[in-house]
Amino acid sequence: MSAPIEPRVQTRSDLAWSIAVGGIGVVAFTAFLLFAWYYAATLFLVFAGILLGVALTAMTHLLQKVMGGPHALRLALVCVVLAGFLSGVVFLGGATIARQATVLSNTLKSQLVTVKTFLEQHGVDTSYLELGSVTATPASTTDTPAATAPAPSPGLPKGLPSAGALASGGGAIVSQTLKLLLGTVSAVGNFFIVLFLGLSFAAQPGVYRKGLLALAPKKHRHSVTTVVDRISDTLERWLIAQMITMAAVFLVTWIGLTIIGIDSSFILGIQAGLLAFIPTVGALIGGLIIVLASLASGWVAAFSAFILFLGVHALESYILTPIIQRQALDIPPATLFAFQILLGVVFGLWGLALALPLMAIVKVIITYLREDDEVREPEFKMA
């Protein structure tokens, strides 16, 4: 009678173990999702630093094809060249950038007010468009008795504000100043965090790779190594292609707007090149800014700028991306756009900007899991 009982006990033990492992897995995955949700900004900041490190490593590998030498020397040369280029742009065009940025800001504000007025004249409700206009509330002088008006403080000349008005105005000024300072410190701090992480990852990529692989179980370490190497190679090729695309968009936009005669052409070219990092959405935002800025120069200039935007978008979508990024990524545009909108709504600007590299990582992992053992590990065939 003991023989049939033993398989049942073993089966029940295996079932209980499976349920326990599944429950632990569900709890761990839920905890990971909650952690990612509450600390999404920090995780995106770290991921941006990793991307910078991958970009510096990719440029270092390209330099290796031209010259030899150790990795540290080539990385230092790349950093010196990039720092010199940025310093030259700021030194030679800093005044131009500041002046054109001010002109562009004023132009966009005036054009937005013009568009809002045009929509209101044609019966379109624009109450949801708050452009920061401050409406003064006129003070009533007829209904308020003279007795209720605050008497001026004795000993103060006429025309000076009271102590309460000074205190409230000073508090508003201090509050706005603190907000501006905190925002500036946060932006500068985030920049240096990304810069530090990128330089650290690029200085010793092998150390961080070994540390990441050491976290994987020994029996799955070969698969994790393959996935990590594929992700690194994919991101390197995509970042190099993206930098070439951004430079081309900047040059074409700058030269085209200069020929048309649009003010702030240099700063508009810079923003178009930077927004080219964000596929689809970045191009639409850049084109909208260019058209709005061109309206101040007349409808002919605006129409010419719109044609230029279509040409730049066609150059990016149908020439540069298929040729340069053909071997880097192959993601359907609708899938990418839907993923961008999802991350943009959930996580804001970080999710919108980093949607493509995140999707590239997911695509590499899914492609690897769908491959057969003989395809993903060719050494098994030789064995």
Short mmCIF file of C-alpha atoms in Angstrom, two decimals:
data_model
loop_
_atom_site.label_atom_id
_atom_site.label_comp_id
_atom_site.label_asym_id
_atom_site.label_seq_id
_atom_site.Cartn_x
_atom_site.Cartn_y
_atom_site.Cartn_z
CA MET A 1 0.00 0.00 0.00
CA SER A 2 2.99 2.31 0.53
CA ALA A 3 4.09 2.18 -3.10
CA PRO A 4 1.12 4.15 -4.63
CA ILE A 5 1.25 6.76 -1.85
CA GLU A 6 4.80 7.91 -2.51
CA PRO A 7 4.12 9.25 -6.06
CA ARG A 8 1.09 11.15 -4.74
CA VAL A 9 3.15 12.75 -1.96
CA GLN A 10 5.84 13.68 -4.46
CA THR A 11 3.26 15.15 -6.83
CA ARG A 12 1.68 17.19 -4.05
CA SER A 13 5.10 18.40 -2.94
CA ASP A 14 5.98 19.46 -6.48
CA LEU A 15 2.63 21.24 -6.84
CA ALA A 16 3.09 23.10 -3.56
CA TRP A 17 6.61 24.09 -4.56
CA SER A 18 5.38 25.36 -7.93
CA ILE A 19 2.60 27.41 -6.28
CA ALA A 20 5.06 28.86 -3.78
CA VAL A 21 7.57 29.80 -6.49
CA GLY A 22 4.80 31.30 -8.64
CA GLY A 23 3.51 33.34 -5.71
CA ILE A 24 6.96 34.63 -4.90
CA GLY A 25 7.47 35.52 -8.56
CA VAL A 26 4.18 37.45 -8.71
CA VAL A 27 4.98 39.35 -5.49
CA ALA A 28 8.51 40.15 -6.70
CA PHE A 29 7.22 41.37 -10.08
CA THR A 30 4.57 43.52 -8.39
CA ALA A 31 7.20 45.03 -6.08
CA PHE A 32 9.40 45.75 -9.08
CA LEU A 33 6.55 47.53 -10.88
CA LEU A 34 5.80 49.65 -7.80
CA PHE A 35 9.47 50.51 -7.41
CA ALA A 36 9.73 51.48 -11.10
CA TRP A 37 6.57 53.58 -10.81
CA TYR A 38 7.63 55.59 -7.77
CA TYR A 39 11.26 56.05 -8.86
CA ALA A 40 10.70 56.36 -12.60
CA ALA A 41 12.47 59.74 -12.86
CA THR A 42 15.60 58.39 -11.16
CA LEU A 43 15.59 55.24 -13.30
CA PHE A 44 15.25 57.29 -16.50
CA LEU A 45 18.11 59.51 -15.31
CA VAL A 46 20.34 56.47 -14.80
CA PHE A 47 19.29 55.08 -18.18
CA ALA A 48 20.19 58.39 -19.84
CA GLY A 49 23.64 58.12 -18.24
CA ILE A 50 23.98 54.58 -19.60
CA LEU A 51 23.05 55.81 -23.08
CA LEU A 52 25.69 58.54 -22.86
CA GLY A 53 28.24 55.94 -21.83
CA VAL A 54 27.25 53.71 -24.74
CA ALA A 55 27.55 56.67 -27.14
CA LEU A 56 31.04 57.55 -25.88
CA THR A 57 32.07 53.90 -26.10
CA ALA A 58 30.74 53.69 -29.66
CA MET A 59 32.76 56.75 -30.72
CA THR A 60 35.80 55.25 -29.00
CA HIS A 61 35.34 52.03 -30.98
CA LEU A 62 35.07 54.03 -34.20
CA LEU A 63 38.28 55.83 -33.33
CA GLN A 64 39.95 52.47 -32.81
CA LYS A 65 39.58 51.77 -36.53
CA VAL A 66 41.57 54.94 -37.28
CA MET A 67 44.20 54.79 -34.57
CA GLY A 68 45.36 52.29 -32.00
CA GLY A 69 46.22 52.87 -28.40
CA PRO A 70 44.50 51.99 -25.15
CA HIS A 71 40.82 52.56 -24.52
CA ALA A 72 41.44 55.31 -21.95
CA LEU A 73 43.52 57.36 -24.40
CA ARG A 74 40.92 57.11 -27.16
CA LEU A 75 38.12 58.01 -24.72
CA ALA A 76 40.09 61.04 -23.49
CA LEU A 77 40.61 62.16 -27.09
CA VAL A 78 36.89 61.81 -27.85
CA CYS A 79 35.96 63.82 -24.74
CA VAL A 80 38.49 66.55 -25.59
CA VAL A 81 37.16 66.84 -29.15
CA LEU A 82 33.53 67.01 -27.97
CA ALA A 83 34.35 69.54 -25.24
CA GLY A 84 36.32 71.65 -27.72
CA PHE A 85 33.48 71.56 -30.23
CA LEU A 86 30.87 72.62 -27.65
CA SER A 87 33.16 75.31 -26.26
CA GLY A 88 33.77 76.65 -29.77
CA VAL A 89 30.04 76.77 -30.50
CA VAL A 90 29.36 78.61 -27.24
CA PHE A 91 32.32 80.98 -27.65
CA LEU A 92 31.70 81.84 -31.29
CA GLY A 93 27.90 81.70 -31.32
CA GLY A 94 26.98 82.27 -27.68
CA ALA A 95 25.84 85.85 -28.24
CA THR A 96 23.96 84.82 -31.38
CA ILE A 97 22.27 81.93 -29.58
CA ALA A 98 21.22 84.15 -26.64
CA ARG A 99 19.90 86.90 -28.91
CA GLN A 100 18.05 84.53 -31.22
CA ALA A 101 16.64 82.60 -28.25
CA THR A 102 15.15 85.83 -26.86
CA VAL A 103 13.74 86.81 -30.25
CA LEU A 104 12.34 83.30 -30.77
CA SER A 105 10.67 83.30 -27.35
CA ASN A 106 9.00 86.66 -27.96
CA THR A 107 7.96 85.64 -31.46
CA LEU A 108 6.38 82.39 -30.31
CA LYS A 109 4.47 84.14 -27.53
CA SER A 110 3.08 86.75 -29.90
CA GLN A 111 2.15 84.14 -32.50
CA LEU A 112 0.38 82.00 -29.90
CA VAL A 113 -1.65 85.03 -28.82
CA THR A 114 -2.46 85.72 -32.48
CA VAL A 115 -3.58 82.13 -33.05
CA LYS A 116 -5.72 82.21 -29.90
CA THR A 117 -7.37 85.47 -30.96
CA PHE A 118 -8.03 84.06 -34.45
CA LEU A 119 -9.68 80.96 -32.99
CA GLU A 120 -11.83 82.99 -30.61
CA GLN A 121 -13.02 85.22 -33.46
CA HIS A 122 -14.23 82.12 -35.31
CA GLY A 123 -16.15 80.71 -32.37
CA VAL A 124 -13.58 78.22 -31.07
CA ASP A 125 -13.40 77.89 -27.29
CA THR A 126 -9.83 78.60 -26.17
CA SER A 127 -10.39 78.79 -22.43
CA TYR A 128 -8.12 75.77 -21.98
CA LEU A 129 -5.24 77.71 -23.58
CA GLU A 130 -3.74 79.68 -20.71
CA LEU A 131 -0.88 81.74 -22.14
CA GLY A 132 0.12 83.37 -18.91
CA SER A 133 -1.76 86.60 -19.51
CA VAL A 134 -2.32 88.54 -16.33
CA THR A 135 -5.58 90.43 -16.11
CA ALA A 136 -5.69 93.22 -13.60
CA THR A 137 -8.78 93.49 -11.48
CA PRO A 138 -9.91 97.09 -11.29
CA ALA A 139 -10.40 98.43 -7.83
CA SER A 140 -13.86 99.66 -6.94
CA THR A 141 -13.98 103.24 -5.77
CA THR A 142 -17.70 103.92 -5.65
CA ASP A 143 -19.07 101.12 -3.49
CA THR A 144 -16.36 101.12 -0.81
CA PRO A 145 -16.88 103.73 1.87
CA ALA A 146 -14.04 106.00 2.71
CA ALA A 147 -14.14 104.80 6.30
CA THR A 148 -13.29 101.22 5.30
CA ALA A 149 -10.21 102.21 3.30
CA PRO A 150 -6.97 101.58 5.19
CA ALA A 151 -5.55 104.78 6.54
CA PRO A 152 -2.02 105.59 5.53
CA SER A 153 0.57 105.00 8.18
CA PRO A 154 1.58 108.17 9.96
CA GLY A 155 5.03 109.40 9.18
CA LEU A 156 5.12 107.88 5.66
CA PRO A 157 5.06 110.05 2.55
CA LYS A 158 2.05 109.75 0.26
CA GLY A 159 2.30 107.25 -2.61
CA LEU A 160 4.41 104.63 -0.76
CA PRO A 161 2.88 101.13 -0.35
CA SER A 162 1.90 99.91 3.07
CA ALA A 163 3.88 97.35 5.06
CA GLY A 164 1.38 94.59 4.19
CA ALA A 165 1.69 95.28 0.47
CA LEU A 166 5.47 95.28 0.72
CA ALA A 167 5.43 92.00 2.65
CA SER A 168 3.11 90.26 0.20
CA GLY A 169 5.01 91.54 -2.85
CA GLY A 170 8.32 90.57 -1.33
CA GLY A 171 7.00 87.10 -0.48
CA ALA A 172 5.84 86.59 -4.07
CA ILE A 173 9.22 87.69 -5.41
CA VAL A 174 11.07 85.39 -3.01
CA SER A 175 8.77 82.47 -3.89
CA GLN A 176 9.26 82.88 -7.65
CA THR A 177 13.00 83.33 -7.17
CA LEU A 178 13.22 80.14 -5.12
CA LYS A 179 11.25 78.23 -7.76
CA LEU A 180 13.57 79.48 -10.48
CA LEU A 181 16.68 78.65 -8.46
CA LEU A 182 15.43 75.18 -7.56
CA GLY A 183 14.52 74.47 -11.17
CA THR A 184 17.92 75.64 -12.37
CA VAL A 185 19.76 73.63 -9.70
CA SER A 186 17.69 70.54 -10.55
CA ALA A 187 18.40 70.84 -14.29
CA VAL A 188 22.12 71.46 -13.75
CA GLY A 189 22.28 68.65 -11.21
CA ASN A 190 20.59 66.21 -13.59
CA PHE A 191 23.01 67.22 -16.36
CA PHE A 192 26.06 66.54 -14.21
CA ILE A 193 24.59 63.26 -12.95
CA VAL A 194 24.09 62.03 -16.52
CA LEU A 195 27.56 63.31 -17.47
CA PHE A 196 29.22 61.57 -14.51
CA LEU A 197 27.41 58.28 -15.13
CA GLY A 198 28.21 58.39 -18.85
CA LEU A 199 31.91 59.02 -18.27
CA SER A 200 32.05 56.33 -15.59
CA PHE A 201 30.38 53.72 -17.80
CA ALA A 202 32.52 54.65 -20.81
CA ALA A 203 35.78 54.61 -18.82
CA GLN A 204 35.43 50.97 -17.73
CA PRO A 205 32.70 49.27 -19.75
CA GLY A 206 34.17 45.83 -19.14
CA VAL A 207 33.95 46.17 -15.36
CA TYR A 208 30.23 47.03 -15.41
CA ARG A 209 29.56 44.29 -17.98
CA LYS A 210 31.22 41.67 -15.78
CA GLY A 211 29.34 42.94 -12.74
CA LEU A 212 26.02 42.70 -14.57
CA LEU A 213 26.77 39.18 -15.80
CA ALA A 214 27.81 38.09 -12.31
CA LEU A 215 24.24 38.74 -11.12
CA ALA A 216 22.84 36.12 -13.54
CA PRO A 217 22.54 32.47 -12.44
CA LYS A 218 25.42 30.33 -13.65
CA LYS A 219 23.26 28.09 -15.84
CA HIS A 220 21.78 31.12 -17.65
CA ARG A 221 24.96 33.21 -17.78
CA HIS A 222 25.72 32.34 -21.40
CA SER A 223 22.25 33.45 -22.53
CA VAL A 224 22.47 36.67 -20.51
CA THR A 225 25.90 37.37 -22.03
CA THR A 226 24.51 36.98 -25.53
CA VAL A 227 21.55 39.29 -24.81
CA VAL A 228 23.74 41.96 -23.16
CA ASP A 229 26.20 41.93 -26.09
CA ARG A 230 23.36 42.21 -28.62
CA ILE A 231 21.78 45.11 -26.71
CA SER A 232 25.12 46.90 -26.49
CA ASP A 233 25.80 46.44 -30.20
CA THR A 234 22.28 47.56 -31.17
CA LEU A 235 22.41 50.70 -29.01
CA GLU A 236 25.90 51.63 -30.25
CA ARG A 237 24.89 51.40 -33.93
CA TRP A 238 21.63 53.26 -33.29
CA LEU A 239 23.30 56.09 -31.35
CA ILE A 240 25.94 56.64 -34.04
CA ALA A 241 23.24 56.71 -36.71
CA GLN A 242 21.11 59.05 -34.59
CA MET A 243 23.97 61.53 -34.11
CA ILE A 244 24.56 61.62 -37.87
CA THR A 245 20.84 62.19 -38.46
CA MET A 246 20.67 64.99 -35.87
CA ALA A 247 23.67 66.76 -37.40
CA ALA A 248 22.16 66.52 -40.90
CA VAL A 249 18.77 67.87 -39.71
CA PHE A 250 20.49 70.77 -37.94
CA LEU A 251 22.55 71.77 -40.98
CA VAL A 252 19.72 71.49 -43.51
CA THR A 253 17.26 73.38 -41.29
CA TRP A 254 19.75 76.14 -40.45
CA ILE A 255 20.84 76.68 -44.06
CA GLY A 256 17.28 76.49 -45.41
CA LEU A 257 15.86 79.00 -42.90
CA THR A 258 18.79 81.35 -43.52
CA ILE A 259 18.07 81.26 -47.26
CA ILE A 260 14.36 81.92 -46.65
CA GLY A 261 15.29 84.85 -44.41
CA ILE A 262 13.80 83.69 -41.11
CA ASP A 263 15.12 85.31 -37.96
CA SER A 264 16.55 82.96 -35.31
CA SER A 265 17.49 80.42 -37.99
CA PHE A 266 20.50 79.16 -36.00
CA ILE A 267 18.57 78.47 -32.78
CA LEU A 268 15.72 76.93 -34.80
CA GLY A 269 18.23 74.61 -36.47
CA ILE A 270 19.62 73.63 -33.07
CA GLN A 271 16.19 72.78 -31.68
CA ALA A 272 15.29 70.83 -34.83
CA GLY A 273 18.50 68.81 -34.53
CA LEU A 274 17.95 68.09 -30.84
CA LEU A 275 14.29 67.15 -31.34
CA ALA A 276 15.35 64.73 -34.09
CA PHE A 277 16.48 62.46 -31.25
CA ILE A 278 12.79 61.83 -30.57
CA PRO A 279 11.33 60.02 -33.60
CA THR A 280 8.02 61.20 -35.11
CA VAL A 281 6.91 63.35 -32.17
CA GLY A 282 10.13 65.38 -32.13
CA ALA A 283 9.85 66.16 -35.84
CA LEU A 284 6.24 67.33 -35.43
CA ILE A 285 7.10 69.59 -32.49
CA GLY A 286 10.11 71.03 -34.31
CA GLY A 287 8.06 71.69 -37.45
CA LEU A 288 5.33 73.43 -35.43
CA ILE A 289 7.88 75.71 -33.75
CA ILE A 290 9.47 76.56 -37.10
CA VAL A 291 6.14 77.43 -38.73
CA LEU A 292 5.01 79.55 -35.75
CA ALA A 293 8.30 81.44 -35.72
CA SER A 294 8.07 82.03 -39.48
CA LEU A 295 4.59 83.58 -39.30
CA ALA A 296 6.15 86.83 -38.04
CA SER A 297 7.90 87.20 -41.42
CA GLY A 298 4.73 86.79 -43.46
CA TRP A 299 2.65 84.04 -44.98
CA VAL A 300 5.12 83.46 -47.83
CA ALA A 301 7.95 82.85 -45.37
CA ALA A 302 5.72 80.60 -43.27
CA PHE A 303 4.70 78.57 -46.33
CA SER A 304 8.35 78.29 -47.41
CA ALA A 305 9.32 77.15 -43.90
CA PHE A 306 6.53 74.56 -43.99
CA ILE A 307 7.84 73.23 -47.32
CA LEU A 308 11.33 73.12 -45.80
CA PHE A 309 9.99 71.17 -42.82
CA LEU A 310 8.36 68.63 -45.14
CA GLY A 311 11.63 68.29 -47.06
CA VAL A 312 13.68 67.79 -43.88
CA HIS A 313 11.15 65.27 -42.60
CA ALA A 314 11.27 63.38 -45.90
CA LEU A 315 15.08 63.46 -45.83
CA GLU A 316 15.09 62.04 -42.31
CA SER A 317 12.34 59.45 -42.78
CA TYR A 318 12.97 58.16 -46.31
CA ILE A 319 16.71 58.67 -46.88
CA LEU A 320 18.73 58.96 -43.68
CA THR A 321 16.80 56.50 -41.52
CA PRO A 322 16.56 53.66 -44.12
CA ILE A 323 20.21 54.04 -45.16
CA ILE A 324 21.98 54.83 -41.89
CA GLN A 325 19.74 53.02 -39.41
CA ARG A 326 18.81 50.07 -41.59
CA GLN A 327 21.16 47.77 -39.69
CA ALA A 328 20.47 49.33 -36.30
CA LEU A 329 16.73 49.08 -35.69
CA ASP A 330 13.76 47.69 -37.56
CA ILE A 331 10.65 48.76 -35.62
CA PRO A 332 7.34 49.52 -37.38
CA PRO A 333 6.49 53.24 -37.14
CA ALA A 334 2.96 52.67 -35.77
CA THR A 335 4.28 50.40 -33.01
CA LEU A 336 6.97 52.91 -32.09
CA PHE A 337 4.51 55.83 -32.08
CA ALA A 338 2.04 53.95 -29.86
CA PHE A 339 4.84 53.04 -27.44
CA GLN A 340 6.02 56.67 -27.39
CA ILE A 341 2.54 57.99 -26.62
CA LEU A 342 2.09 55.41 -23.85
CA LEU A 343 5.38 56.23 -22.13
CA GLY A 344 4.89 59.96 -22.72
CA VAL A 345 1.48 59.97 -21.03
CA VAL A 346 2.64 57.81 -18.12
CA PHE A 347 6.15 59.17 -17.49
CA GLY A 348 6.18 62.55 -19.24
CA LEU A 349 9.15 63.93 -21.19
CA TRP A 350 11.57 61.22 -20.04
CA GLY A 351 9.33 58.47 -21.37
CA LEU A 352 8.80 60.29 -24.65
CA ALA A 353 12.52 60.89 -25.22
CA LEU A 354 13.76 57.42 -24.22
CA ALA A 355 10.95 55.33 -25.69
CA LEU A 356 12.94 54.21 -28.75
CA PRO A 357 16.04 52.83 -26.95
CA LEU A 358 13.81 51.12 -24.40
CA MET A 359 11.81 49.52 -27.18
CA ALA A 360 15.04 48.48 -28.89
CA ILE A 361 16.08 46.64 -25.73
CA VAL A 362 12.71 44.91 -25.47
CA LYS A 363 12.89 43.93 -29.14
CA VAL A 364 16.35 42.37 -28.71
CA ILE A 365 15.16 40.31 -25.73
CA ILE A 366 11.99 39.12 -27.46
CA THR A 367 13.92 38.23 -30.63
CA TYR A 368 16.40 36.19 -28.60
CA LEU A 369 13.66 34.31 -26.72
CA ARG A 370 11.91 33.40 -29.98
CA GLU A 371 15.04 31.92 -31.53
CA ASP A 372 15.84 28.23 -31.43
CA ASP A 373 18.79 26.99 -29.44
CA GLU A 374 20.75 26.24 -32.61
CA VAL A 375 20.20 29.79 -33.89
CA ARG A 376 20.91 31.65 -30.68
CA GLU A 377 23.94 29.50 -29.71
CA PRO A 378 25.79 28.32 -32.82
CA GLU A 379 28.43 26.54 -30.76
CA PHE A 380 25.85 23.86 -29.96
CA LYS A 381 25.99 22.79 -33.62
CA MET A 382 29.75 22.34 -33.45
CA ALA A 383 29.40 20.41 -30.20
#
